[in-house]
PDB file of C-alpha atoms and ligand atoms in Angstrom:
ATOM      1  CA  MET U   1     106.086  89.098  95.986  1.00 65.00           C
ATOM      2  CA  ALA U   2     108.356  89.949  93.089  1.00 93.00           C
ATOM      3  CA  VAL U   3     112.042  90.759  93.278  1.00 97.00           C
ATOM      4  CA  HIS U   4     113.256  92.721  90.248  1.00 97.00           C
ATOM      5  CA  VAL U   5     116.975  92.751  89.502  1.00 98.00           C
ATOM      6  CA  MET U   6     117.741  95.411  86.910  1.00 95.00           C
ATOM      7  CA  ASP U   7     119.394  94.225  83.713  1.00 91.00           C
ATOM      8  CA  HIS U   8     119.550  97.545  81.874  1.00 96.00           C
ATOM      9  CA  PRO U   9     123.086  98.134  80.509  1.00 97.00           C
ATOM     10  CA  LEU U  10     123.184 101.756  81.708  1.00 97.00           C
ATOM     11  CA  ILE U  11     122.374 100.692  85.261  1.00 98.00           C
ATOM     12  CA  GLN U  12     124.924  97.874  85.228  1.00 98.00           C
ATOM     13  CA  HIS U  13     127.624 100.186  83.873  1.00 98.00           C
ATOM     14  CA  LYS U  14     126.953 102.890  86.435  1.00 98.00           C
ATOM     15  CA  VAL U  15     126.896 100.383  89.321  1.00 98.00           C
ATOM     16  CA  SER U  16     130.331  99.125  88.227  1.00 98.00           C
ATOM     17  CA  VAL U  17     131.763 102.652  88.432  1.00 98.00           C
ATOM     18  CA  LEU U  18     129.993 103.198  91.755  1.00 98.00           C
ATOM     19  CA  ARG U  19     131.674 100.159  93.316  1.00 98.00           C
ATOM     20  CA  ASP U  20     135.175 101.297  92.356  1.00 98.00           C
ATOM     21  CA  VAL U  21     137.212 102.304  95.399  1.00 98.00           C
ATOM     22  CA  LYS U  22     138.779 105.088  93.274  1.00 97.00           C
ATOM     23  CA  THR U  23     135.403 106.779  92.579  1.00 97.00           C
ATOM     24  CA  THR U  24     135.294 110.151  94.363  1.00 96.00           C
ATOM     25  CA  SER U  25     132.466 111.327  96.618  1.00 96.00           C
ATOM     26  CA  LYS U  26     131.338 113.786  93.949  1.00 97.00           C
ATOM     27  CA  GLN U  27     131.149 111.076  91.291  1.00 98.00           C
ATOM     28  CA  PHE U  28     129.583 108.678  93.779  1.00 98.00           C
ATOM     29  CA  ARG U  29     126.772 111.116  94.629  1.00 98.00           C
ATOM     30  CA  GLU U  30     126.080 111.787  90.948  1.00 98.00           C
ATOM     31  CA  LEU U  31     125.971 108.075  90.136  1.00 98.00           C
ATOM     32  CA  VAL U  32     123.667 107.216  93.046  1.00 98.00           C
ATOM     33  CA  SER U  33     121.265 109.872  91.851  1.00 98.00           C
ATOM     34  CA  GLU U  34     121.426 108.770  88.188  1.00 98.00           C
ATOM     35  CA  ILE U  35     120.922 105.082  89.020  1.00 98.00           C
ATOM     36  CA  ALA U  36     117.997 105.949  91.296  1.00 98.00           C
ATOM     37  CA  MET U  37     116.389 107.881  88.440  1.00 98.00           C
ATOM     38  CA  LEU U  38     116.795 104.986  85.996  1.00 98.00           C
ATOM     39  CA  MET U  39     115.443 102.495  88.536  1.00 98.00           C
ATOM     40  CA  CYS U  40     112.482 104.741  89.309  1.00 97.00           C
ATOM     41  CA  TYR U  41     111.454 104.476  85.648  1.00 96.00           C
ATOM     42  CA  GLU U  42     111.139 100.694  86.116  1.00 95.00           C
ATOM     43  CA  ALA U  43     109.571 100.829  89.579  1.00 96.00           C
ATOM     44  CA  THR U  44     106.776 103.117  88.363  1.00 95.00           C
ATOM     45  CA  ARG U  45     105.928 100.977  85.312  1.00 93.00           C
ATOM     46  CA  ASP U  46     102.668  99.737  86.865  1.00 91.00           C
ATOM     47  CA  LEU U  47     101.298 103.047  88.186  1.00 91.00           C
ATOM     48  CA  PRO U  48      97.550 103.155  87.481  1.00 90.00           C
ATOM     49  CA  LEU U  49      96.362 105.444  84.690  1.00 94.00           C
ATOM     50  CA  THR U  50      93.093 107.211  84.070  1.00 96.00           C
ATOM     51  CA  ASP U  51      91.605 108.618  80.849  1.00 97.00           C
ATOM     52  CA  LYS U  52      91.867 112.319  80.138  1.00 97.00           C
ATOM     53  CA  ASP U  53      90.816 114.361  77.115  1.00 98.00           C
ATOM     54  CA  VAL U  54      93.356 117.037  76.219  1.00 98.00           C
ATOM     55  CA  GLN U  55      92.701 119.818  73.724  1.00 98.00           C
ATOM     56  CA  THR U  56      95.652 120.122  71.329  1.00 98.00           C
ATOM     57  CA  PRO U  57      95.876 123.022  68.825  1.00 98.00           C
ATOM     58  CA  LEU U  58      94.249 120.660  66.285  1.00 98.00           C
ATOM     59  CA  ALA U  59      91.772 118.388  68.048  1.00 98.00           C
ATOM     60  CA  THR U  60      90.903 116.535  71.241  1.00 98.00           C
ATOM     61  CA  ALA U  61      93.423 113.855  72.149  1.00 98.00           C
ATOM     62  CA  HIS U  62      92.136 110.932  74.237  1.00 98.00           C
ATOM     63  CA  THR U  63      95.091 110.473  76.576  1.00 98.00           C
ATOM     64  CA  LYS U  64      96.098 108.816  79.846  1.00 97.00           C
ATOM     65  CA  VAL U  65      97.424 110.445  83.003  1.00 94.00           C
ATOM     66  CA  ILE U  66      98.495 108.950  86.312  1.00 90.00           C
ATOM     67  CA  ALA U  67      95.476 108.289  88.519  1.00 89.00           C
ATOM     68  CA  GLY U  68      94.869 109.143  92.157  1.00 77.00           C
ATOM     69  CA  LYS U  69      97.126 110.684  94.757  1.00 72.00           C
ATOM     70  CA  LYS U  70     100.303 109.331  93.193  1.00 85.00           C
ATOM     71  CA  LEU U  71     103.571 108.780  94.969  1.00 95.00           C
ATOM     72  CA  ALA U  72     105.523 109.285  98.150  1.00 98.00           C
ATOM     73  CA  PHE U  73     109.242 108.525  98.350  1.00 98.00           C
ATOM     74  CA  VAL U  74     110.730 107.638 101.719  1.00 98.00           C
ATOM     75  CA  PRO U  75     114.548 107.656 101.971  1.00 98.00           C
ATOM     76  CA  ILE U  76     116.113 105.842 104.908  1.00 98.00           C
ATOM     77  CA  LEU U  77     118.627 108.309 106.398  1.00 97.00           C
ATOM     78  CA  ARG U  78     121.364 108.909 105.788  1.00 95.00           C
ATOM     79  CA  ALA U  79     122.359 107.115 102.630  1.00 97.00           C
ATOM     80  CA  GLY U  80     118.837 107.028 101.170  1.00 98.00           C
ATOM     81  CA  LEU U  81     119.023 110.819 100.825  1.00 98.00           C
ATOM     82  CA  GLY U  82     121.437 110.289  97.934  1.00 98.00           C
ATOM     83  CA  MET U  83     118.642 108.729  95.865  1.00 98.00           C
ATOM     84  CA  VAL U  84     116.028 111.447  96.394  1.00 98.00           C
ATOM     85  CA  ASP U  85     117.120 113.936  93.716  1.00 98.00           C
ATOM     86  CA  GLY U  86     117.144 111.203  91.094  1.00 98.00           C
ATOM     87  CA  VAL U  87     113.643 109.903  91.790  1.00 98.00           C
ATOM     88  CA  LEU U  88     112.242 113.442  92.101  1.00 97.00           C
ATOM     89  CA  THR U  89     113.656 114.235  88.662  1.00 97.00           C
ATOM     90  CA  LEU U  90     111.157 111.729  87.268  1.00 94.00           C
ATOM     91  CA  VAL U  91     108.268 112.425  89.648  1.00 94.00           C
ATOM     92  CA  PRO U  92     108.711 116.051  90.763  1.00 94.00           C
ATOM     93  CA  ASN U  93     105.318 116.309  92.480  1.00 92.00           C
ATOM     94  CA  ALA U  94     105.832 113.299  94.741  1.00 96.00           C
ATOM     95  CA  ARG U  95     105.838 113.842  98.489  1.00 97.00           C
ATOM     96  CA  VAL U  96     108.933 112.897 100.496  1.00 98.00           C
ATOM     97  CA  GLY U  97     108.972 111.340 103.966  1.00 98.00           C
ATOM     98  CA  HIS U  98     112.075 110.589 106.016  1.00 98.00           C
ATOM     99  CA  ILE U  99     112.964 107.720 108.324  1.00 98.00           C
ATOM    100  CA  GLY U 100     116.181 107.974 110.324  1.00 97.00           C
ATOM    101  CA  LEU U 101     117.825 104.658 111.164  1.00 94.00           C
ATOM    102  CA  TYR U 102     121.358 103.553 111.794  1.00 90.00           C
ATOM    103  CA  ARG U 103     122.738 100.077 112.295  1.00 88.00           C
ATOM    104  CA  ASP U 104     124.252  99.396 115.666  1.00 90.00           C
ATOM    105  CA  PRO U 105     127.773  98.275 114.670  1.00 87.00           C
ATOM    106  CA  ASP U 106     127.824  95.454 117.264  1.00 90.00           C
ATOM    107  CA  THR U 107     124.323  93.984 117.049  1.00 93.00           C
ATOM    108  CA  LEU U 108     123.633  95.099 113.424  1.00 91.00           C
ATOM    109  CA  GLN U 109     120.116  95.934 114.658  1.00 93.00           C
ATOM    110  CA  PRO U 110     118.503  99.149 113.335  1.00 93.00           C
ATOM    111  CA  VAL U 111     118.200 102.038 115.790  1.00 95.00           C
ATOM    112  CA  GLU U 112     115.451 104.515 114.922  1.00 95.00           C
ATOM    113  CA  TYR U 113     116.012 108.225 115.531  1.00 96.00           C
ATOM    114  CA  TYR U 114     113.595 110.053 113.217  1.00 97.00           C
ATOM    115  CA  CYS U 115     110.309 109.539 111.387  1.00 97.00           C
ATOM    116  CA  LYS U 116     108.392 112.201 109.458  1.00 98.00           C
ATOM    117  CA  LEU U 117     105.948 110.993 106.809  1.00 98.00           C
ATOM    118  CA  PRO U 118     103.519 112.884 104.529  1.00 97.00           C
ATOM    119  CA  ALA U 119     100.110 113.460 106.186  1.00 96.00           C
ATOM    120  CA  ASP U 120      98.236 111.757 103.333  1.00 95.00           C
ATOM    121  CA  ILE U 121     100.651 108.818 102.944  1.00 97.00           C
ATOM    122  CA  GLU U 122      97.839 106.261 103.336  1.00 96.00           C
ATOM    123  CA  HIS U 123      96.454 107.398  99.955  1.00 93.00           C
ATOM    124  CA  ARG U 124      99.771 107.205  98.125  1.00 94.00           C
ATOM    125  CA  GLU U 125     101.905 104.508  96.609  1.00 95.00           C
ATOM    126  CA  VAL U 126     105.134 104.511  98.640  1.00 98.00           C
ATOM    127  CA  ILE U 127     108.630 103.786  97.354  1.00 98.00           C
ATOM    128  CA  VAL U 128     111.217 103.365 100.124  1.00 98.00           C
ATOM    129  CA  VAL U 129     114.760 104.111  98.932  1.00 98.00           C
ATOM    130  CA  ASP U 130     118.095 103.085 100.446  1.00 98.00           C
ATOM    131  CA  PRO U 131     121.256 102.214  98.490  1.00 98.00           C
ATOM    132  CA  MET U 132     122.029  99.102 100.581  1.00 98.00           C
ATOM    133  CA  LEU U 133     119.989  96.056 101.645  1.00 98.00           C
ATOM    134  CA  ALA U 134     122.396  94.071 103.819  1.00 97.00           C
ATOM    135  CA  THR U 135     120.841  92.078 106.711  1.00 96.00           C
ATOM    136  CA  GLY U 136     117.507  93.682 105.818  1.00 97.00           C
ATOM    137  CA  GLY U 137     116.967  94.988 109.354  1.00 96.00           C
ATOM    138  CA  SER U 138     116.771  98.674 108.367  1.00 97.00           C
ATOM    139  CA  ALA U 139     114.385  98.124 105.444  1.00 98.00           C
ATOM    140  CA  ILE U 140     112.142  95.818 107.495  1.00 98.00           C
ATOM    141  CA  ASP U 141     111.950  98.327 110.343  1.00 97.00           C
ATOM    142  CA  ALA U 142     111.318 101.313 108.032  1.00 98.00           C
ATOM    143  CA  ILE U 143     108.541  99.499 106.160  1.00 98.00           C
ATOM    144  CA  SER U 144     106.936  98.409 109.452  1.00 97.00           C
ATOM    145  CA  GLN U 145     106.850 102.090 110.520  1.00 97.00           C
ATOM    146  CA  ILE U 146     105.272 103.111 107.233  1.00 98.00           C
ATOM    147  CA  LYS U 147     102.674 100.317 107.329  1.00 98.00           C
ATOM    148  CA  LYS U 148     101.355 101.674 110.651  1.00 97.00           C
ATOM    149  CA  ARG U 149     100.191 104.743 108.673  1.00 96.00           C
ATOM    150  CA  GLY U 150      98.073 102.637 106.317  1.00 96.00           C
ATOM    151  CA  PRO U 151      99.398 102.859 102.725  1.00 96.00           C
ATOM    152  CA  LYS U 152      98.399  99.758 100.760  1.00 92.00           C
ATOM    153  CA  ASP U 153     101.104  99.718  98.111  1.00 95.00           C
ATOM    154  CA  ILE U 154     104.755  99.850  99.232  1.00 98.00           C
ATOM    155  CA  LYS U 155     107.868  99.145  97.151  1.00 98.00           C
ATOM    156  CA  PHE U 156     111.505  99.023  98.188  1.00 98.00           C
ATOM    157  CA  MET U 157     114.281 100.215  95.891  1.00 98.00           C
ATOM    158  CA  CYS U 158     117.997  99.692  96.578  1.00 98.00           C
ATOM    159  CA  LEU U 159     121.188  99.749  94.551  1.00 98.00           C
ATOM    160  CA  ILE U 160     122.974  96.727  96.025  1.00 98.00           C
ATOM    161  CA  ALA U 161     121.440  93.832  97.940  1.00 98.00           C
ATOM    162  CA  ALA U 162     122.754  90.733  99.692  1.00 98.00           C
ATOM    163  CA  PRO U 163     120.771  87.507  99.317  1.00 98.00           C
ATOM    164  CA  GLU U 164     120.385  87.430 103.124  1.00 97.00           C
ATOM    165  CA  GLY U 165     118.641  90.833 103.071  1.00 98.00           C
ATOM    166  CA  VAL U 166     116.353  89.927 100.197  1.00 98.00           C
ATOM    167  CA  GLU U 167     115.289  86.762 102.000  1.00 98.00           C
ATOM    168  CA  ALA U 168     114.680  88.551 105.311  1.00 98.00           C
ATOM    169  CA  LEU U 169     112.725  91.401 103.707  1.00 98.00           C
ATOM    170  CA  THR U 170     110.624  89.052 101.587  1.00 98.00           C
ATOM    171  CA  LYS U 171     109.803  86.992 104.672  1.00 98.00           C
ATOM    172  CA  ALA U 172     108.937  90.001 106.859  1.00 98.00           C
ATOM    173  CA  HIS U 173     106.986  91.924 104.195  1.00 98.00           C
ATOM    174  CA  PRO U 174     105.921  89.492 101.451  1.00 97.00           C
ATOM    175  CA  ASP U 175     103.603  92.126  99.944  1.00 97.00           C
ATOM    176  CA  VAL U 176     106.471  94.571  99.187  1.00 98.00           C
ATOM    177  CA  GLU U 177     107.996  94.474  95.705  1.00 98.00           C
ATOM    178  CA  ILE U 178     111.794  94.839  95.726  1.00 98.00           C
ATOM    179  CA  TYR U 179     113.825  96.599  93.005  1.00 98.00           C
ATOM    180  CA  ILE U 180     117.581  95.954  93.021  1.00 98.00           C
ATOM    181  CA  ALA U 181     120.287  97.285  90.690  1.00 98.00           C
ATOM    182  CA  ALA U 182     122.733  94.476  91.589  1.00 98.00           C
ATOM    183  CA  LEU U 183     122.344  91.330  93.685  1.00 98.00           C
ATOM    184  CA  ASP U 184     125.686  90.495  95.330  1.00 98.00           C
ATOM    185  CA  ASP U 185     127.226  87.349  96.812  1.00 97.00           C
ATOM    186  CA  CYS U 186     126.939  87.507 100.614  1.00 97.00           C
ATOM    187  CA  LEU U 187     127.550  89.453 103.823  1.00 98.00           C
ATOM    188  CA  ASN U 188     130.892  89.467 105.621  1.00 97.00           C
ATOM    189  CA  ASP U 189     131.301  89.036 109.403  1.00 94.00           C
ATOM    190  CA  HIS U 190     130.631  92.764 109.952  1.00 93.00           C
ATOM    191  CA  GLY U 191     127.379  92.748 107.988  1.00 95.00           C
ATOM    192  CA  TYR U 192     128.898  94.424 104.921  1.00 97.00           C
ATOM    193  CA  ILE U 193     127.827  93.354 101.456  1.00 98.00           C
ATOM    194  CA  VAL U 194     130.528  91.538  99.449  1.00 98.00           C
ATOM    195  CA  PRO U 195     131.725  92.666  96.962  1.00 98.00           C
ATOM    196  CA  GLY U 196     129.374  95.633  97.563  1.00 98.00           C
ATOM    197  CA  LEU U 197     130.736  99.165  97.562  1.00 98.00           C
ATOM    198  CA  GLY U 198     131.668  99.761 101.209  1.00 98.00           C
ATOM    199  CA  ASP U 199     129.721 102.126 103.460  1.00 97.00           C
ATOM    200  CA  ALA U 200     127.246 103.961 101.237  1.00 97.00           C
ATOM    201  CA  GLY U 201     126.628 106.818 103.683  1.00 96.00           C
ATOM    202  CA  ASP U 202     130.332 107.482 104.160  1.00 97.00           C
ATOM    203  CA  ARG U 203     130.966 107.415 100.409  1.00 97.00           C
ATOM    204  CA  ILE U 204     128.050 109.778  99.635  1.00 97.00           C
ATOM    205  CA  PHE U 205     128.885 112.275 102.355  1.00 95.00           C
ATOM    206  CA  GLY U 206     132.674 111.821 102.444  1.00 94.00           C
ATOM    207  CA  THR U 207     132.675 111.047 106.165  1.00 94.00           C
ATOM    208  CA  LYS U 208     135.501 108.500 106.092  1.00 84.00           C
TER     209      LYS U 208
HETATM  210  C1  PRP J 301     123.276 101.504 105.834  1.00 96.50           C
HETATM  211  C2  PRP J 301     122.372 101.498 104.618  1.00 96.50           C
HETATM  212  C3  PRP J 301     121.120 100.861 105.164  1.00 96.50           C
HETATM  213  C4  PRP J 301     121.663  99.863 106.151  1.00 96.50           C
HETATM  214  C5  PRP J 301     121.602  98.504 105.542  1.00 96.50           C
HETATM  215  O1  PRP J 301     122.974 102.527 106.693  1.00 96.50           O
HETATM  216  O2  PRP J 301     122.176 102.778 104.087  1.00 96.50           O
HETATM  217  O3  PRP J 301     120.231 101.768 105.781  1.00 96.50           O
HETATM  218  O4  PRP J 301     123.029 100.219 106.401  1.00 96.50           O
HETATM  219  O5  PRP J 301     121.973  97.527 106.449  1.00 96.50           O
HETATM  220  P1  PRP J 301     120.953  96.434 106.984  1.00 96.50           P
HETATM  221  O6  PRP J 301     120.203  95.903 105.792  1.00 96.50           O
HETATM  222  O7  PRP J 301     121.840  95.412 107.608  1.00 96.50           O
HETATM  223  O8  PRP J 301     120.032  97.083 107.976  1.00 96.50           O
HETATM  224  P2  PRP J 301     123.842 102.816 108.016  1.00 96.50           P
HETATM  225  O9  PRP J 301     123.261 102.060 109.173  1.00 96.50           O
HETATM  226  O10 PRP J 301     125.284 102.590 107.730  1.00 96.50           O
HETATM  227  O11 PRP J 301     123.517 104.318 108.329  1.00 96.50           O
HETATM  228  P3  PRP J 301     123.896 105.644 107.477  1.00 96.50           P
HETATM  229  O12 PRP J 301     123.082 105.612 106.220  1.00 96.50           O
HETATM  230  O13 PRP J 301     123.473 106.720 108.408  1.00 96.50           O
HETATM  231  O14 PRP J 301     125.371 105.627 107.218  1.00 96.50           O
HETATM  232  N1  URA J 302     125.557  99.414 104.839  1.00 96.50           N
HETATM  233  C1  URA J 302     126.427  99.880 103.916  1.00 96.50           C
HETATM  234  O1  URA J 302     126.530 101.101 103.727  1.00 96.50           O
HETATM  235  N2  URA J 302     127.165  98.999 103.221  1.00 96.50           N
HETATM  236  C2  URA J 302     127.062  97.674 103.402  1.00 96.50           C
HETATM  237  O2  URA J 302     127.757  96.912 102.709  1.00 96.50           O
HETATM  238  C3  URA J 302     126.154  97.202 104.359  1.00 96.50           C
HETATM  239  C4  URA J 302     125.412  98.098 105.063  1.00 96.50           C
END
């Protein structure tokens, strides 16, 4: 399945500022939200449309509107929360589910602590959002949880990815399209993306 690395100049510029160690939490939060909004524009490019006649003040316009039950966004807690405002700016009527996962610092394995998904998620296209795709463990686990509820079309959107994570996610869920703002070099010995931006959750919420 396709891996899309964003080449839009606005996204590249904003990711550069995001990476900077001098960027404050306030700026970081704003940038995460803005980049998520710009990426959402690309990730929704293939949403199915249906015909609709609309009466304008002058005549009937033969138009298109988005078909079906539309979208659900699922942020992976915590850091994924930083992307929710941005994507909802573009698709305000989308439903939002939440999956709580953290990486065990020793094993780097995801530990699940929360899962609440929209009741009708099986009828929606789902976009999972998390700023970081490192080993891929968290994204793989979150998407496996979502698949149990039956949605047919799932995408994954992240700001920074390591090649190791892209490979693992593609192998585990070959049907899931991946949208990435920047594809980095590698992981370090602690499972952090290099050059990356550090710990996304800590930078969004100012916890370190
Ligand atoms: C970060 C990030 C991803 C995960 C990526 O979350 O937001 O969810 O790490 O790493 P992986 O691809 O190796 O699984 P973290 O576990 O730090 O939790 P937090 O968002 O609560 O800080
Ligand atoms: N999680 C983060 O927040 N940053 C990384 O580089 C890897 C995992």
